[in-house]
Coordinates of C-alpha atoms in Angstrom, one line a residue:
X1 CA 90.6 108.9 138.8
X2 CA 94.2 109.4 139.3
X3 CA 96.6 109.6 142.3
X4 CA 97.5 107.4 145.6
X5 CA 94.2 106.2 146.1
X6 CA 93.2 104.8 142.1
X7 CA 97.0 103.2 142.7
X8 CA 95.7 101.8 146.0
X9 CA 92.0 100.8 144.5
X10 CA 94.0 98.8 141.2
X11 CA 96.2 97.2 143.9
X12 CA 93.7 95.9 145.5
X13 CA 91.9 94.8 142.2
X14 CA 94.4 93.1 141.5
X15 CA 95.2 91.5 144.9
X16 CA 91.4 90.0 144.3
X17 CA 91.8 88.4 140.7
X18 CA 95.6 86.9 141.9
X19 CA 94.2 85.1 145.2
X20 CA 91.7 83.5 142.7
X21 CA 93.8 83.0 139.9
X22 CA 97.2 81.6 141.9
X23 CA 95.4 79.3 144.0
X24 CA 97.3 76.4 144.2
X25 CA 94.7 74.0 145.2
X26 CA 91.3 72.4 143.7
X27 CA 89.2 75.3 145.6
X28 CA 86.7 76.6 143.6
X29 CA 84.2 75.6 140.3
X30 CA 82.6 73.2 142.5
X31 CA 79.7 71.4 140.5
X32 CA 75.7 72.0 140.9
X33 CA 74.0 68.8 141.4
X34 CA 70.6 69.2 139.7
X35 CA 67.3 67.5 141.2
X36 CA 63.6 68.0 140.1
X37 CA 60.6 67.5 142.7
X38 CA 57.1 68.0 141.7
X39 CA 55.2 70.2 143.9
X40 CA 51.7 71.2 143.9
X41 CA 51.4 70.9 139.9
X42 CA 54.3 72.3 139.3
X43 CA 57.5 70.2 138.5
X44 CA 60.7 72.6 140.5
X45 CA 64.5 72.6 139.7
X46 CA 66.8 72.5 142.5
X47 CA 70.3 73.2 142.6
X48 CA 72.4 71.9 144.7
X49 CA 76.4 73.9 144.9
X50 CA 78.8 70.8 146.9
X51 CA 81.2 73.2 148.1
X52 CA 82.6 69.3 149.7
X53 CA 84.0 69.0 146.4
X54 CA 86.3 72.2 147.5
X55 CA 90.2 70.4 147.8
X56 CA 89.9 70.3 151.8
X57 CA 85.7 69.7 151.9
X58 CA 83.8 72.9 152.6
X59 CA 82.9 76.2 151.5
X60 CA 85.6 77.7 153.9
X61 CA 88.6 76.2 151.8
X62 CA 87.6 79.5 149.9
X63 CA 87.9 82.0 153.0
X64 CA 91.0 79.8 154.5
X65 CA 92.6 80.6 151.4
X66 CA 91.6 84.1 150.8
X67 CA 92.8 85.2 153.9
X68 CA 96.5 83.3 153.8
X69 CA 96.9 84.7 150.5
X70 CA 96.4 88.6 151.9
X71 CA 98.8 87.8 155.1
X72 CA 101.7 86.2 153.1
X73 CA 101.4 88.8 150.7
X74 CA 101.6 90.9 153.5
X75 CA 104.8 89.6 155.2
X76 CA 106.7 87.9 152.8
X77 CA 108.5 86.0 156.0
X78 CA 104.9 84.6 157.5
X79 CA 105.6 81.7 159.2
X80 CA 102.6 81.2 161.8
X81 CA 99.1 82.3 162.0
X82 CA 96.4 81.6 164.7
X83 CA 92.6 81.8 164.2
X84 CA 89.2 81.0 166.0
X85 CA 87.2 78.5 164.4
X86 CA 83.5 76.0 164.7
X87 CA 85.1 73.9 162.9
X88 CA 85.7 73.9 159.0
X89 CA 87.5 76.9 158.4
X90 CA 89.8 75.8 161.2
X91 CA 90.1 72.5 159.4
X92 CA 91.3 73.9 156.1
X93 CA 93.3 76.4 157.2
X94 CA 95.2 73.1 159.2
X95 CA 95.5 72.1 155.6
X96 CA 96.5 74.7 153.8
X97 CA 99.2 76.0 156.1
X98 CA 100.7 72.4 156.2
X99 CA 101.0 72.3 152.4
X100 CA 102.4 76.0 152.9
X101 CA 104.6 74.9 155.5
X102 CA 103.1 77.1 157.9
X103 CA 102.2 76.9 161.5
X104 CA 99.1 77.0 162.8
X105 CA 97.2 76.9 165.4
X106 CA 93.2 76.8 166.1
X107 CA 91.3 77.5 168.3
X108 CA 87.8 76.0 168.7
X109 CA 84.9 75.0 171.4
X110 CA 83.9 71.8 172.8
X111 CA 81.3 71.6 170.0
X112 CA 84.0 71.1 167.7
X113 CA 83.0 68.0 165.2
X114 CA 85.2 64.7 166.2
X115 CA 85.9 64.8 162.3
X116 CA 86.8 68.1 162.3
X117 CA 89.2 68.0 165.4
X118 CA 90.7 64.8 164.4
X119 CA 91.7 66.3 161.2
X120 CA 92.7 69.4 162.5
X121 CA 95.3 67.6 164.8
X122 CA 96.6 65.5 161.8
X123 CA 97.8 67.6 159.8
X124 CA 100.4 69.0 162.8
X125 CA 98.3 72.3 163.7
X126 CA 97.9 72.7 167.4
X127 CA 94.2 72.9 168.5
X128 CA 93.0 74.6 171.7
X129 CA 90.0 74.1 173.0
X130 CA 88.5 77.3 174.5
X131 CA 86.7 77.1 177.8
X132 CA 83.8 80.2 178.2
X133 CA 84.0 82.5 181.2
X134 CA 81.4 83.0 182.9
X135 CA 78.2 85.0 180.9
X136 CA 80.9 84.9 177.7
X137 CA 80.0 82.9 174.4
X138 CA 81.5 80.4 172.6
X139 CA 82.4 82.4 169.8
X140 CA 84.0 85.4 172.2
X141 CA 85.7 82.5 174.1
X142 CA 87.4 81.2 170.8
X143 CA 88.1 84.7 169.7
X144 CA 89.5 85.8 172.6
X145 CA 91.6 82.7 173.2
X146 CA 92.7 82.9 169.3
X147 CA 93.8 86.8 170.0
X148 CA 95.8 85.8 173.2
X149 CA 97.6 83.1 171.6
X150 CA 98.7 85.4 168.7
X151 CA 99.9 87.5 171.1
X152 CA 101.6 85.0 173.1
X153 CA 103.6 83.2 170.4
X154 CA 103.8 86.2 167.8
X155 CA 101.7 84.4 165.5
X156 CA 99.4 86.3 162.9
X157 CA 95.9 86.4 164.3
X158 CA 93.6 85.9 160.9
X159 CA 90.4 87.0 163.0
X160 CA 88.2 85.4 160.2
X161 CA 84.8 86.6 162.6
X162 CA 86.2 90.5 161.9
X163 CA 88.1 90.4 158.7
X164 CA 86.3 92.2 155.5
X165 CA 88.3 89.8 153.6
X166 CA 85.7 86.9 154.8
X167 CA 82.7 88.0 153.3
X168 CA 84.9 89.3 150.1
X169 CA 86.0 86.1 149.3
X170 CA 82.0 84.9 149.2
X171 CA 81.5 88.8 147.3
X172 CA 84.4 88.2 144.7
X173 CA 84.4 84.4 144.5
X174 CA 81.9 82.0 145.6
X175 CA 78.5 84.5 144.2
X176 CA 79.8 85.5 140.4
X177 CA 80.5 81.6 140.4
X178 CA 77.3 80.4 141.6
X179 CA 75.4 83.2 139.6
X180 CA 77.0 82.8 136.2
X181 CA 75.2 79.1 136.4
X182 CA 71.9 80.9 136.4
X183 CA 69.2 82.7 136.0
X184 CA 67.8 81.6 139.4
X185 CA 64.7 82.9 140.7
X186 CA 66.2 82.0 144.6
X187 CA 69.1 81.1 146.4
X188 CA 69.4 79.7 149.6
X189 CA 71.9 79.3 152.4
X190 CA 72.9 79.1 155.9
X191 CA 74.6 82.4 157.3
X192 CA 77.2 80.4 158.8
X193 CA 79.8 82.7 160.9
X194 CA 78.3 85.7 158.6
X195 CA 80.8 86.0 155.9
X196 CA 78.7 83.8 153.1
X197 CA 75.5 85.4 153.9
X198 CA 76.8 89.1 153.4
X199 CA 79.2 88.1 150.6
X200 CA 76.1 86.8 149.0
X201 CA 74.2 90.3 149.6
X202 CA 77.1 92.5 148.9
X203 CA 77.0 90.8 145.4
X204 CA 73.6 90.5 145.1
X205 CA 73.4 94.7 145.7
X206 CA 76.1 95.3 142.9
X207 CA 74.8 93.6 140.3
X208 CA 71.7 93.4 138.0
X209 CA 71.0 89.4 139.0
X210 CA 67.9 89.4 139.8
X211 CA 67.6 86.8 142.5
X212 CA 65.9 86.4 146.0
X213 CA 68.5 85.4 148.7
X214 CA 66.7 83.6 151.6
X215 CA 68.9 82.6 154.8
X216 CA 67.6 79.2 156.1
X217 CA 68.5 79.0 160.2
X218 CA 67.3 77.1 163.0
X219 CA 64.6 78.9 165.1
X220 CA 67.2 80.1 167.7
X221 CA 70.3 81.2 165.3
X222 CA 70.5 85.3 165.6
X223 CA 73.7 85.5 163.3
X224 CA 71.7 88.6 161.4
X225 CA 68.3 88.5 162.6
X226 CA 66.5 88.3 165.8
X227 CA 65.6 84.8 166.9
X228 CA 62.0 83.5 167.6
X229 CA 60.8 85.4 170.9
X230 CA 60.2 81.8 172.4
X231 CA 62.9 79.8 170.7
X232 CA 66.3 78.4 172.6
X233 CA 69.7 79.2 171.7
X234 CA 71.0 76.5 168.6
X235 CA 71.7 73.1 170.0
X236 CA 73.1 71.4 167.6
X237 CA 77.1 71.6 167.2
X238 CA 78.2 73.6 164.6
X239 CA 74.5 74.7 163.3
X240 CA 73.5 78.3 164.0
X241 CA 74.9 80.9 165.9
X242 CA 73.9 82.5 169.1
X243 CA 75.7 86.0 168.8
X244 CA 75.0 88.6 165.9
X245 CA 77.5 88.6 163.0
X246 CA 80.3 90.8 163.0
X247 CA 79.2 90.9 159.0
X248 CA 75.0 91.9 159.8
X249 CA 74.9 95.1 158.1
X250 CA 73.7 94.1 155.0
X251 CA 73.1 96.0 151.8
X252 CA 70.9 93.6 150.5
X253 CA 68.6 91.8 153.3
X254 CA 67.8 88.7 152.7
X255 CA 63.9 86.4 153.3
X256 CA 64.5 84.8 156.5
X257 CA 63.4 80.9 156.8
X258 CA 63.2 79.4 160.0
X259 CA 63.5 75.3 160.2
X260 CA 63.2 73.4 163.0
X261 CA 66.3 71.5 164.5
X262 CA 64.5 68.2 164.4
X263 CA 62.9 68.1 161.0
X264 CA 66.4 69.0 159.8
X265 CA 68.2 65.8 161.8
X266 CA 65.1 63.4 160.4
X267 CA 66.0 65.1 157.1
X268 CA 69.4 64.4 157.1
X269 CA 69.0 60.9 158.3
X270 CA 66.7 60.8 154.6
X271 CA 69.2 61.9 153.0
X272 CA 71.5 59.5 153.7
X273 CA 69.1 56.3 153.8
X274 CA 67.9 57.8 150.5
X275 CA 71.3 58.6 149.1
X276 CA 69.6 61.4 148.0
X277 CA 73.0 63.9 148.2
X278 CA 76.1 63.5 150.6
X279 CA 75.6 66.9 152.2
X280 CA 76.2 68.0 155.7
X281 CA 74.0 69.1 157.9
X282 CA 72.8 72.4 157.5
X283 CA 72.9 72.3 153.7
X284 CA 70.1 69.4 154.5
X285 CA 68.5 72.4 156.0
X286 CA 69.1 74.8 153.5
X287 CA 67.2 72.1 150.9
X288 CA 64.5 72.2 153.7
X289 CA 64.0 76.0 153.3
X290 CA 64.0 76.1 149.6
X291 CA 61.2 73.4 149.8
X292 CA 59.5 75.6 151.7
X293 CA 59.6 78.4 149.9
X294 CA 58.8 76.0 146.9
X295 CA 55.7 74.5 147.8
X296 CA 53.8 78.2 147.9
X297 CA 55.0 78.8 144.1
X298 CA 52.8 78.5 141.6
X299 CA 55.1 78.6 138.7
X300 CA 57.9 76.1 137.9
X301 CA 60.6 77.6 139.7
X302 CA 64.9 77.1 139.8
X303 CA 66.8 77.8 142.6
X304 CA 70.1 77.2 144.0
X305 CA 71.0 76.3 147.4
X306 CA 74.5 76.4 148.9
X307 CA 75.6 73.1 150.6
X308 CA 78.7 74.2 152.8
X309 CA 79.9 70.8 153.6
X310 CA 79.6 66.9 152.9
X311 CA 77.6 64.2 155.1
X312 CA 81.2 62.9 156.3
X313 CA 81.4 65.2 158.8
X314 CA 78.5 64.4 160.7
X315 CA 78.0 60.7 160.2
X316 CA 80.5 59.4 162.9
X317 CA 78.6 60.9 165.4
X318 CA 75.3 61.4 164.1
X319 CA 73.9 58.3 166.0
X320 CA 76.0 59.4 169.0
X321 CA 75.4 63.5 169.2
X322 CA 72.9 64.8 166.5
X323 CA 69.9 62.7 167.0
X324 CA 69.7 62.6 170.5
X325 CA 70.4 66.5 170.4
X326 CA 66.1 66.9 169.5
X327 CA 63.5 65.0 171.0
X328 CA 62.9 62.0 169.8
X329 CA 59.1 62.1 169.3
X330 CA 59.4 65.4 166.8
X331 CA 62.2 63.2 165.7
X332 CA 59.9 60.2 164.6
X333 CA 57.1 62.7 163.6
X334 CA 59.4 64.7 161.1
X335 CA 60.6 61.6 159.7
X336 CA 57.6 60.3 158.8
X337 CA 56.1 63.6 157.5
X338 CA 59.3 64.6 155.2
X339 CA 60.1 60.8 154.2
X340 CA 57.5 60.7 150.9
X341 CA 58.3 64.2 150.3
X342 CA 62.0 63.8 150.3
X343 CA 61.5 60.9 148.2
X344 CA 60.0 62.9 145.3
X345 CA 63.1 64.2 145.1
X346 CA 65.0 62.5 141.6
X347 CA 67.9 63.7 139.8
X348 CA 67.4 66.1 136.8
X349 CA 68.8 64.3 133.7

């Protein structure tokens, strides 16, 4: 192919390899930390990816900096940009545009993690808190909010929900780097905004890896797929989504898993008493998942699961917000039930 467009297409290659390869910041080749359990005769290999280990503690260091790359490269004279955020991505993108010496400003929902909003605040960003409208959801309240504000001050709205460049940072970036530590026969994940999940797929569609991608959500998350017909909307701050993904048309659908909020919290509380991994919250559930879908195999199986983010952001108020967000009795229950199992779980040396 010649012409405008195989000038435009090289462009862009190239665009992709330089916002990897000029990264100025520890984001990316995060380690796997291998555990074995024994299930049902068969002795499994789990793998965990710590995308905490990621310079600014989650796996949205990589989309924070994917999309500042693509605006300053843009407009070389960027000097403020403006997204919605849960949480994480709003919290590295804080980061990053201080060390850039941009400004930036987030905006979030009251479900924002104290860690999270404390940090964002630190590093000199301004944080808004967006208040729903009547019937609106949290997510359109932030976005809309986030779009104003960009308007308002002149700032470059990143609309991380919308932009392709979200899930092609996950396509490009986080998948050939997970996948070239394989062969797995499954890899799991929370959907999270949307951008992971249909990264994950979009890669997964292109290539001859042959993996099964599983999505591991609370019963009420409907990021890509319908919720349970009797199931609330996600209680928990920051885990599941209650609005379909901007990102749901995928061209590789994943196994659905659905966990319950509880047995995740009880699991997460094991986690920590066990010191099995310093994971957050929803990669406890994403381990939950995979054990799932492990105890029906009857071959020794390896899988990978992707933990987002690190037990730090959750601990402060986990006594405080998390636990008494389920009911106590599935709480005690779940806890009981998981503790032996979790406790099978040893790390592969």
């Amino acid at each position: 192919m010649t012409g405008p467009d195989s000038l435009k297409m090289s462009d862009r290659v190239e665009t992709k390899a330089a916002a990897i390869a000029e990264c100025p910041f520890r984001i990316g080749n995060t380690p796997f930390r291998r555990l074995r359990i024994p299930l049902n005769g068969q002795v499994h290999e789990i793998c965990l990816k710590e995308e905490r280990q990621n310079a600014f503690g989650s796996i949205k260091d990589r989309v924070a900096w994917y999309l500042l790359f693509q605006a300053r490269k843009d407009d070389c004279n960027l000097r403020h940009v403006a997204d919605a955020s849960s949480g994480n991505y709003g919290y590295a993108l804080a980061c990053i545009g201080r060390e850039l010496g941009l400004g930036v400003t987030i905006v979030s929902s009251p479900s924002i993690t104290a860690f999270n909003a404390e940090g964002i605040r630190k590093t000199g960003a301004r944080l808004i808190i967006a208040d729903s409208a009547p019937g609106e959801s949290s997510n359109a309240a932030r976005m809309r909010v986030a779009g104003e504000t960009a308007e308002r001050t002149g700032a470059r709205f990143l609309n991380q929900y919308a932009s392709p460049l979200n899930p092609e940072a996950h396509r490009v970036w986080t998948a050939p780097e997970v996948f070239s530590e394989g062969p797995f026969h499954a890899c799991f994940m929370t959907s999270s905004s949307g951008g992971t999940g249909r990264g994950f797929s979009d890669y997964l569609a292109e290539t001859p890896v042959d993996t099964r991608l599983f999505f591991v959500e609370p019963s009420g998350s409907q990021a890509f797929l319908d919720a349970n017909s009797n199931a609330s909307s996600p209680s928990l701050p920051g885990y599941g989504s209650g609005r379909r993904s901007s990102f749901a048309g995928l061209a590789h659908p994943p196994d659905m898993i659905r966990v319950d909020e509880a047995a995740v919290v009880a699991a997460f509380s094991l986690f920590r008493d066990l010191e099995i991994a310093p994971v957050g919250l929803s990669s406890v559930g994403v381990v939950l998942g995979a054990l799932e879908w492990l105890s029906t195999q009857t071959e020794a199986r390896r899988v990978a699961c992707i933990c987002a983010d690190g037990a730090e952001r959750y601990l402060e108020e986990f006594d405080s917000r998390y636990r008494p967000g389920v009911s106590q009795a599935v709480f005690e229950a779940c806890h009981r039930t998981l503790s032996p199992l979790l406790g099978a779980l040893v790390p592969d040396v």
